[in-house]
PDB file of C-alpha atoms in Angstrom:
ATOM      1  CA  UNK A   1     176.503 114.769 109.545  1.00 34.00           C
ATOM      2  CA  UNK A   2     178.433 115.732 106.501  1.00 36.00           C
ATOM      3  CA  UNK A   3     176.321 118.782 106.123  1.00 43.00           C
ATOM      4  CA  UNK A   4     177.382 119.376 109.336  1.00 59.00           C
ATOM      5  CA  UNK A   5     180.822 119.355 109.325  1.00 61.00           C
ATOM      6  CA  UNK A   6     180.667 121.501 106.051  1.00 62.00           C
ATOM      7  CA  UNK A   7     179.077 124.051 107.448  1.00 61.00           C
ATOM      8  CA  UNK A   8     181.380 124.264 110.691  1.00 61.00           C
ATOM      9  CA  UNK A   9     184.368 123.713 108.052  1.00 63.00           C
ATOM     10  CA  UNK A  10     183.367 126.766 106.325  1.00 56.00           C
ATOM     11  CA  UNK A  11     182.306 128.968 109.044  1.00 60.00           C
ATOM     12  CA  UNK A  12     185.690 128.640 110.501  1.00 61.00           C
ATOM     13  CA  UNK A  13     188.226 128.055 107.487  1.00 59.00           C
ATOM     14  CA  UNK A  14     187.283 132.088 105.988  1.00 56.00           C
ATOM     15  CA  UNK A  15     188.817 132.891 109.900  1.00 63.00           C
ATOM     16  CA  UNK A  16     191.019 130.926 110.623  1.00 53.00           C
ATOM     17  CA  UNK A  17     194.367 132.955 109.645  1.00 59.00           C
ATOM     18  CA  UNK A  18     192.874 136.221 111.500  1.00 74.00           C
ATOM     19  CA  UNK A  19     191.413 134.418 114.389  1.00 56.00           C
ATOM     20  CA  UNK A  20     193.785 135.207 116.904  1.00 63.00           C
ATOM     21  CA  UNK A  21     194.547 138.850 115.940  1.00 62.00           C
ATOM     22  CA  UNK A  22     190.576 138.842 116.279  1.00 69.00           C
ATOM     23  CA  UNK A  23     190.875 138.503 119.579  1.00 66.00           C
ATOM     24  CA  UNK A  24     194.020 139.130 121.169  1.00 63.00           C
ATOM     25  CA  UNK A  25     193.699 139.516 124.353  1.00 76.00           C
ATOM     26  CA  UNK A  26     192.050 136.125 125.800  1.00 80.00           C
ATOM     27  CA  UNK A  27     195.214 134.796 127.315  1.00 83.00           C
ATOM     28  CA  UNK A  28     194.586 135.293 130.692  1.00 91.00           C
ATOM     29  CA  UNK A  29     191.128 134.385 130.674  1.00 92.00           C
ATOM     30  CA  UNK A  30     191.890 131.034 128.926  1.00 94.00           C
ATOM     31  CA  UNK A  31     194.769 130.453 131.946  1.00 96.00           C
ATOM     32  CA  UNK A  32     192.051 131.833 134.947  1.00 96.00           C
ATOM     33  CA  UNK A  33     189.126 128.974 133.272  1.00 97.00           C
ATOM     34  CA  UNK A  34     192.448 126.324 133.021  1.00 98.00           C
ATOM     35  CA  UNK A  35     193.474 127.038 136.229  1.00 97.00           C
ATOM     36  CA  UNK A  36     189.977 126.108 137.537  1.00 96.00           C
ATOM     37  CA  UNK A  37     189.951 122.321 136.117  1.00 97.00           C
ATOM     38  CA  UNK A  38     191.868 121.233 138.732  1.00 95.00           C
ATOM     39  CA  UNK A  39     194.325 119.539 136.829  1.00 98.00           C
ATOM     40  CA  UNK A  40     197.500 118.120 138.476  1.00 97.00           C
ATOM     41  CA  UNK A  41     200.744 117.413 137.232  1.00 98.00           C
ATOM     42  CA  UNK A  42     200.823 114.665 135.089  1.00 98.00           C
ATOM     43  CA  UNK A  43     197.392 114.364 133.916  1.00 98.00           C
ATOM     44  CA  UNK A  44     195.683 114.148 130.943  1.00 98.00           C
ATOM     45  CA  UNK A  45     193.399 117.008 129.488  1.00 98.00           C
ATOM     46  CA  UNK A  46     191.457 117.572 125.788  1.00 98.00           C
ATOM     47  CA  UNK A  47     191.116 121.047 124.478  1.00 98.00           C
ATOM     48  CA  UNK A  48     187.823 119.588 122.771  1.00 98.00           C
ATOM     49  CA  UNK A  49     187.367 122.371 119.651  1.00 95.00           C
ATOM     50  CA  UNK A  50     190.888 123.715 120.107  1.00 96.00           C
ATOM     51  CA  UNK A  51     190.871 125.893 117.204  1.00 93.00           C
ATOM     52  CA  UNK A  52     194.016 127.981 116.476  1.00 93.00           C
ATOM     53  CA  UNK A  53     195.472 126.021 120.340  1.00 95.00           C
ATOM     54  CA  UNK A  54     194.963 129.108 122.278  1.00 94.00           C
ATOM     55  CA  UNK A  55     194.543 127.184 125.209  1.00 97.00           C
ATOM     56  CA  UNK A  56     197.160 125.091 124.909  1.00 97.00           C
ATOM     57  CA  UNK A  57     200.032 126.541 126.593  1.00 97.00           C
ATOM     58  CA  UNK A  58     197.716 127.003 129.831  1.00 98.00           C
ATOM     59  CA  UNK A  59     196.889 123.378 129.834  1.00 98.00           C
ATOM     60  CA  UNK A  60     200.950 122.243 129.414  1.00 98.00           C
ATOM     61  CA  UNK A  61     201.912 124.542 132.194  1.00 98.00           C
ATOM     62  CA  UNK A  62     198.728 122.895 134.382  1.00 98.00           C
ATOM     63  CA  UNK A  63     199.723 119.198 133.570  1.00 98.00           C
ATOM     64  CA  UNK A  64     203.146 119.832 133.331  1.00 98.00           C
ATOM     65  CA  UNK A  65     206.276 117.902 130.747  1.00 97.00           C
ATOM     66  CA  UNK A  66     204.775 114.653 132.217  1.00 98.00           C
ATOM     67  CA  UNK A  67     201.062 115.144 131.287  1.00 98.00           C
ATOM     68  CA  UNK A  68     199.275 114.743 128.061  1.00 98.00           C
ATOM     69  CA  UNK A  69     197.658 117.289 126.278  1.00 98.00           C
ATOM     70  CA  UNK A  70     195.378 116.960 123.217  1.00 98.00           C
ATOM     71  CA  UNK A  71     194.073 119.423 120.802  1.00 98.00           C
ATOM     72  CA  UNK A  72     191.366 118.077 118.915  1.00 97.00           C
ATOM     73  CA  UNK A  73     189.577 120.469 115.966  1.00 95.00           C
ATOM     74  CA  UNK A  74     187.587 119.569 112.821  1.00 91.00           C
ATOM     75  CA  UNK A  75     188.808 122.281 110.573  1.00 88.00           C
ATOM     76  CA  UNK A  76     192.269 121.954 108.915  1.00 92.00           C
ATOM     77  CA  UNK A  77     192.845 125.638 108.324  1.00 92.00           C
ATOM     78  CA  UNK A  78     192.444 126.374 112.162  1.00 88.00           C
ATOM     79  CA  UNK A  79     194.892 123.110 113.035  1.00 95.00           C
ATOM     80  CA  UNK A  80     197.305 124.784 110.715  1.00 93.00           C
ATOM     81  CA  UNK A  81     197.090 127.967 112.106  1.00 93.00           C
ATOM     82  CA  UNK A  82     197.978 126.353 115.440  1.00 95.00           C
ATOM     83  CA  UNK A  83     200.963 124.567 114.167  1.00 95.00           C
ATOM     84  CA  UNK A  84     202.007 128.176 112.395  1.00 94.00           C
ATOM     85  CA  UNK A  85     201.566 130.285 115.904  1.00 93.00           C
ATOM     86  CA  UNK A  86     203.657 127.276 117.766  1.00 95.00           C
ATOM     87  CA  UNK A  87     201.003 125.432 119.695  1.00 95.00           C
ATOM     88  CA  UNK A  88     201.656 122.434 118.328  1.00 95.00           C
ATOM     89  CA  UNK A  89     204.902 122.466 120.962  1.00 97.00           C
ATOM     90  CA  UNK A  90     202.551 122.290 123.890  1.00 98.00           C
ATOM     91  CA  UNK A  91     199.867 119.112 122.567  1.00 97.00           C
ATOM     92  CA  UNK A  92     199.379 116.990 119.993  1.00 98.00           C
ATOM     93  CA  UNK A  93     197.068 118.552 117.443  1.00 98.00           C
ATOM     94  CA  UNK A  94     193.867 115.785 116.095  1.00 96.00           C
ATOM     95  CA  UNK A  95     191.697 116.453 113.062  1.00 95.00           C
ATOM     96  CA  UNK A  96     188.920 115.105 114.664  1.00 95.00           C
ATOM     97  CA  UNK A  97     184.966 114.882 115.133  1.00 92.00           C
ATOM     98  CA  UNK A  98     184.245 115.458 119.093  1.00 92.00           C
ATOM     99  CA  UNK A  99     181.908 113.564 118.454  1.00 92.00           C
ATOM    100  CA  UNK A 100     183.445 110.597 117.639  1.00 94.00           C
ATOM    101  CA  UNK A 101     186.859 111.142 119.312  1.00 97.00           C
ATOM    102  CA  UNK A 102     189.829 108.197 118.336  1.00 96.00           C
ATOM    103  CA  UNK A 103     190.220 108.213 122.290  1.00 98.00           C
ATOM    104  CA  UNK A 104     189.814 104.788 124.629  1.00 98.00           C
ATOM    105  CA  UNK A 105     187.129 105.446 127.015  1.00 98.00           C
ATOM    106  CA  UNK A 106     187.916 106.907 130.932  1.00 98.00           C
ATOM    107  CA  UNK A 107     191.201 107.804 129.480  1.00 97.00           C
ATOM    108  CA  UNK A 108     191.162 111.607 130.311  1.00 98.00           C
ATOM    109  CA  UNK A 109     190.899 114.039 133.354  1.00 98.00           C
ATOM    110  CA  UNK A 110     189.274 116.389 132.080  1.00 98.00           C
ATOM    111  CA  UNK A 111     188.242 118.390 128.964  1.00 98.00           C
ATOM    112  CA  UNK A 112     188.495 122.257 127.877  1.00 98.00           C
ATOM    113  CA  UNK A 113     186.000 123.127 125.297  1.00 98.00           C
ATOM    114  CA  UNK A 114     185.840 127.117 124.648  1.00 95.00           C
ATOM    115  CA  UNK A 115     182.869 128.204 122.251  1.00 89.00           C
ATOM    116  CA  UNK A 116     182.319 124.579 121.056  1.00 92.00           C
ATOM    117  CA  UNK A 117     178.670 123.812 122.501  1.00 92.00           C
ATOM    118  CA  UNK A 118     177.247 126.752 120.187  1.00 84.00           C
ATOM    119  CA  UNK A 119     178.625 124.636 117.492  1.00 81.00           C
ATOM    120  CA  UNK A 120     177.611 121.126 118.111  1.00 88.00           C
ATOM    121  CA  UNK A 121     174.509 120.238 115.741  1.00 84.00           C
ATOM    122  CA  UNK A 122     173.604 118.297 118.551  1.00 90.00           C
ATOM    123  CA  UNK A 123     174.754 119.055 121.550  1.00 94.00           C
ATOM    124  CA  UNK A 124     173.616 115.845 123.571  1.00 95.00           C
ATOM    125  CA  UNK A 125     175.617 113.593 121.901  1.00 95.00           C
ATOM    126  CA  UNK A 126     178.739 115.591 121.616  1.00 95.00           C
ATOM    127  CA  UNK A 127     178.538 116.158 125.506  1.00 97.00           C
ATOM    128  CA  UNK A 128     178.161 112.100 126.111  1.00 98.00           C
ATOM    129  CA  UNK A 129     181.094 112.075 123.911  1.00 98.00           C
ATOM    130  CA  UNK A 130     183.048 113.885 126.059  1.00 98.00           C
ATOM    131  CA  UNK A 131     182.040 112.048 129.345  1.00 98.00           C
ATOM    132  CA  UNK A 132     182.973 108.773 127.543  1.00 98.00           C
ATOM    133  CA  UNK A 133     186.389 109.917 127.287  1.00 98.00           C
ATOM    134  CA  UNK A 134     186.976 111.391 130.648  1.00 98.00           C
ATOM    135  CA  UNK A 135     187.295 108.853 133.853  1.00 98.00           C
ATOM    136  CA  UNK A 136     184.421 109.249 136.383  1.00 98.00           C
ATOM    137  CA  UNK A 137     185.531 112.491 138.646  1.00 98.00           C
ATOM    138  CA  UNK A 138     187.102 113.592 135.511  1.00 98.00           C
ATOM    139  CA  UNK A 139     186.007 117.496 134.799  1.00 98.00           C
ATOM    140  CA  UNK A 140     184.626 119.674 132.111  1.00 98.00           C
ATOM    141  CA  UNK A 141     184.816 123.515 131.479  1.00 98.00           C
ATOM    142  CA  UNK A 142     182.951 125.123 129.227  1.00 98.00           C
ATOM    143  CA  UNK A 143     184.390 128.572 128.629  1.00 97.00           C
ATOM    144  CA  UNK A 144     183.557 131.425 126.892  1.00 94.00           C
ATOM    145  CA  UNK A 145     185.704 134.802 127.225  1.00 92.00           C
ATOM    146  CA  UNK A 146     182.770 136.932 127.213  1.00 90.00           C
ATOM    147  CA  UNK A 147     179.550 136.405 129.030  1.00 91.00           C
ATOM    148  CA  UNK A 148     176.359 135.444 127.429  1.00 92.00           C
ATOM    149  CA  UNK A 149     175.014 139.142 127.241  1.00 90.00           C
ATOM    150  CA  UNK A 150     178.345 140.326 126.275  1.00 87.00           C
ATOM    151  CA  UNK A 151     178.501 137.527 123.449  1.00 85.00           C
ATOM    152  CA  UNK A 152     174.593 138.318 122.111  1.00 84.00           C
ATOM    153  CA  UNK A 153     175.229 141.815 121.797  1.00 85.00           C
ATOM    154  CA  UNK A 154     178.418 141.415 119.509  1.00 81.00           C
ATOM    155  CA  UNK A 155     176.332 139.074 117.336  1.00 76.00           C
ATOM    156  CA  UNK A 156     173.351 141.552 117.096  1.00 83.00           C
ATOM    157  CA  UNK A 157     171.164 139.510 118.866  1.00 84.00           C
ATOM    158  CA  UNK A 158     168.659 139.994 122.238  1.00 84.00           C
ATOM    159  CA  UNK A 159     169.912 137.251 124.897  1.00 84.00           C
ATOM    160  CA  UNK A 160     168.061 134.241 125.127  1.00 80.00           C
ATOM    161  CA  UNK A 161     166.494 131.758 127.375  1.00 78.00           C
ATOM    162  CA  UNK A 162     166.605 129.322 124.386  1.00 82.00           C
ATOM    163  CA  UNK A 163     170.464 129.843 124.808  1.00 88.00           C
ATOM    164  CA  UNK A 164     172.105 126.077 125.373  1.00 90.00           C
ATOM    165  CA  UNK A 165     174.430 127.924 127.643  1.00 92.00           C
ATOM    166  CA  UNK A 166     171.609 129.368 130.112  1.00 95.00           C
ATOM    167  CA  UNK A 167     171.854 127.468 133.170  1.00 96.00           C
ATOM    168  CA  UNK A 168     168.271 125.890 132.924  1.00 96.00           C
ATOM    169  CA  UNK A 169     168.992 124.352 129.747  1.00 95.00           C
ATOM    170  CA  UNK A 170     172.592 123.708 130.539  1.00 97.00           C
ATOM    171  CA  UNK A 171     172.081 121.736 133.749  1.00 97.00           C
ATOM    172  CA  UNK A 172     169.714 118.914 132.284  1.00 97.00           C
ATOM    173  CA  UNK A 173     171.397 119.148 129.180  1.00 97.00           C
ATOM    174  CA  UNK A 174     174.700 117.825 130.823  1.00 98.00           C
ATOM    175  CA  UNK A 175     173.060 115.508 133.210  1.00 98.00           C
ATOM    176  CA  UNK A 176     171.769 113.787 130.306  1.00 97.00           C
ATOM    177  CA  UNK A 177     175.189 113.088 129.046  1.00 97.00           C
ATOM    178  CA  UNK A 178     176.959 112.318 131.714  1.00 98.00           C
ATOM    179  CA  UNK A 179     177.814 115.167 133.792  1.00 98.00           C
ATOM    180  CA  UNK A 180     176.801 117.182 136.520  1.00 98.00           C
ATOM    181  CA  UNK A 181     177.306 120.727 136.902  1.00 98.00           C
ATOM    182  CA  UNK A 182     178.743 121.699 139.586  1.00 98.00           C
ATOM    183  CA  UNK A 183     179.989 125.632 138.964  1.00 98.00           C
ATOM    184  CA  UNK A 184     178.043 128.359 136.601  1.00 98.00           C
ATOM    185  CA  UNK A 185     179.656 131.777 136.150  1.00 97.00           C
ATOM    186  CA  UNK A 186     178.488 134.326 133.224  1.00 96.00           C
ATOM    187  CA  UNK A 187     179.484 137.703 133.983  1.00 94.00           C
ATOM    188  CA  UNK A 188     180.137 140.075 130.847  1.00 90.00           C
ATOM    189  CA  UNK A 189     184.193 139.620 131.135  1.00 89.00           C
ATOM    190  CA  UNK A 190     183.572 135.600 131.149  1.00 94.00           C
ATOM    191  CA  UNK A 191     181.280 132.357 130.887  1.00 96.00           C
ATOM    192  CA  UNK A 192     182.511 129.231 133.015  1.00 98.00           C
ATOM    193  CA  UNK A 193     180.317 126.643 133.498  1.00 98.00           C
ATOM    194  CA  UNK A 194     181.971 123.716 135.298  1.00 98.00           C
ATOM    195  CA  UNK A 195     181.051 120.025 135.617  1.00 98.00           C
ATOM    196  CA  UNK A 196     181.999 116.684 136.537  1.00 98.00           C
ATOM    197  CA  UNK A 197     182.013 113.361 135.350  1.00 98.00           C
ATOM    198  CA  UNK A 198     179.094 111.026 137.095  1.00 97.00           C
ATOM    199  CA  UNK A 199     178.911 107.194 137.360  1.00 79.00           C
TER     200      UNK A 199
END
């Protein structure tokens, strides 16, 4: 596991401080996949991976001054750059594992996790992670802002039926942990995939 972490740590630590200008125009595709979660007023949400917190502000605005919002990332240099852009005003920013989250079980609604499958070294168990921490009915979006294709083809590569986050592996792969998936969207402007918490 530590071999693990390092090599996430690294990967994003050398990005961290140009992440956002990387990307800059994700906003509104991080507040369309928020606003799909369902959340209400008051409720409590994870942005599992949260990175530099850019989805933050769309999960405050969805849960509103009375919910609870949690960013939880494993790299300090993205955490930082969080707390630098002002994110840290709409959650409370975690160095943590999501994995092994410091979270009482059923205690969430749902969880946000953009790009972080592709960067589980096993995916299984940080999935039944995440369903251990969310209440049964809870949700889960996983969210990319580019599709699959869209996503191969800036990384060089063919696309993939190996992919985790082709539906035929997806599917199974979340029922295993705990979740069933109820919505799939990857068009080239987006990737969605939507569950909810069994049992």
């Amino acid at each position: 596991m530590a071999d693990d972490h390092t090599h996430v740590q690294d990967f994003f630590s050398v990005r961290a401080a140009e992440w956002d200008s990387r990307f800059p125009d994700d906003g509104p595709a991080y507040a369309a996949a928020v606003g799909e979660l369902g959340l209400r007023p008051g409720g409590a949400v994870l942005d599992a991976g949260c990175g530099t917190g850019r989805a933050l502000q769309a999960l405050r605005t969805a849960v509103g001054p009375g919910g609870t919002v949690l960013g939880a990332d494993l790299t300090p240099a993205m955490l930082h750059a969080a707390l630098r852009a002002g994110r840290g005003a709409s959650g409370a920013l975690l160095m943590a594992d999501v994995v092994r989250l410091p979270l009482r079980a059923g205690t969430l609604d749902a969880v946000f996790a953009a790009g972080l499958i592709s960067h589980l070294p096993r995916p299984e168990q940080g999935l039944a992670e995440l369903a251990r921490v969310v209440r049964p009915g809870g949700r889960l979006a996983l969210f990319h802002p580019v599709g699959r294709a869209a996503l191969a083809a800036r990384h060089g590569r063919c696309l993939s039926g190996d992919d985790l986050r082709a539906e035929p592996r997806l599917a199974p792969l979340l029922a295993e942990a705990g979740w069933q998936l109820d919505t799939y969207t990857d068009e080239d402007s987006r990737f969605l995939a939507l569950a909810v918490r069994t049992g």
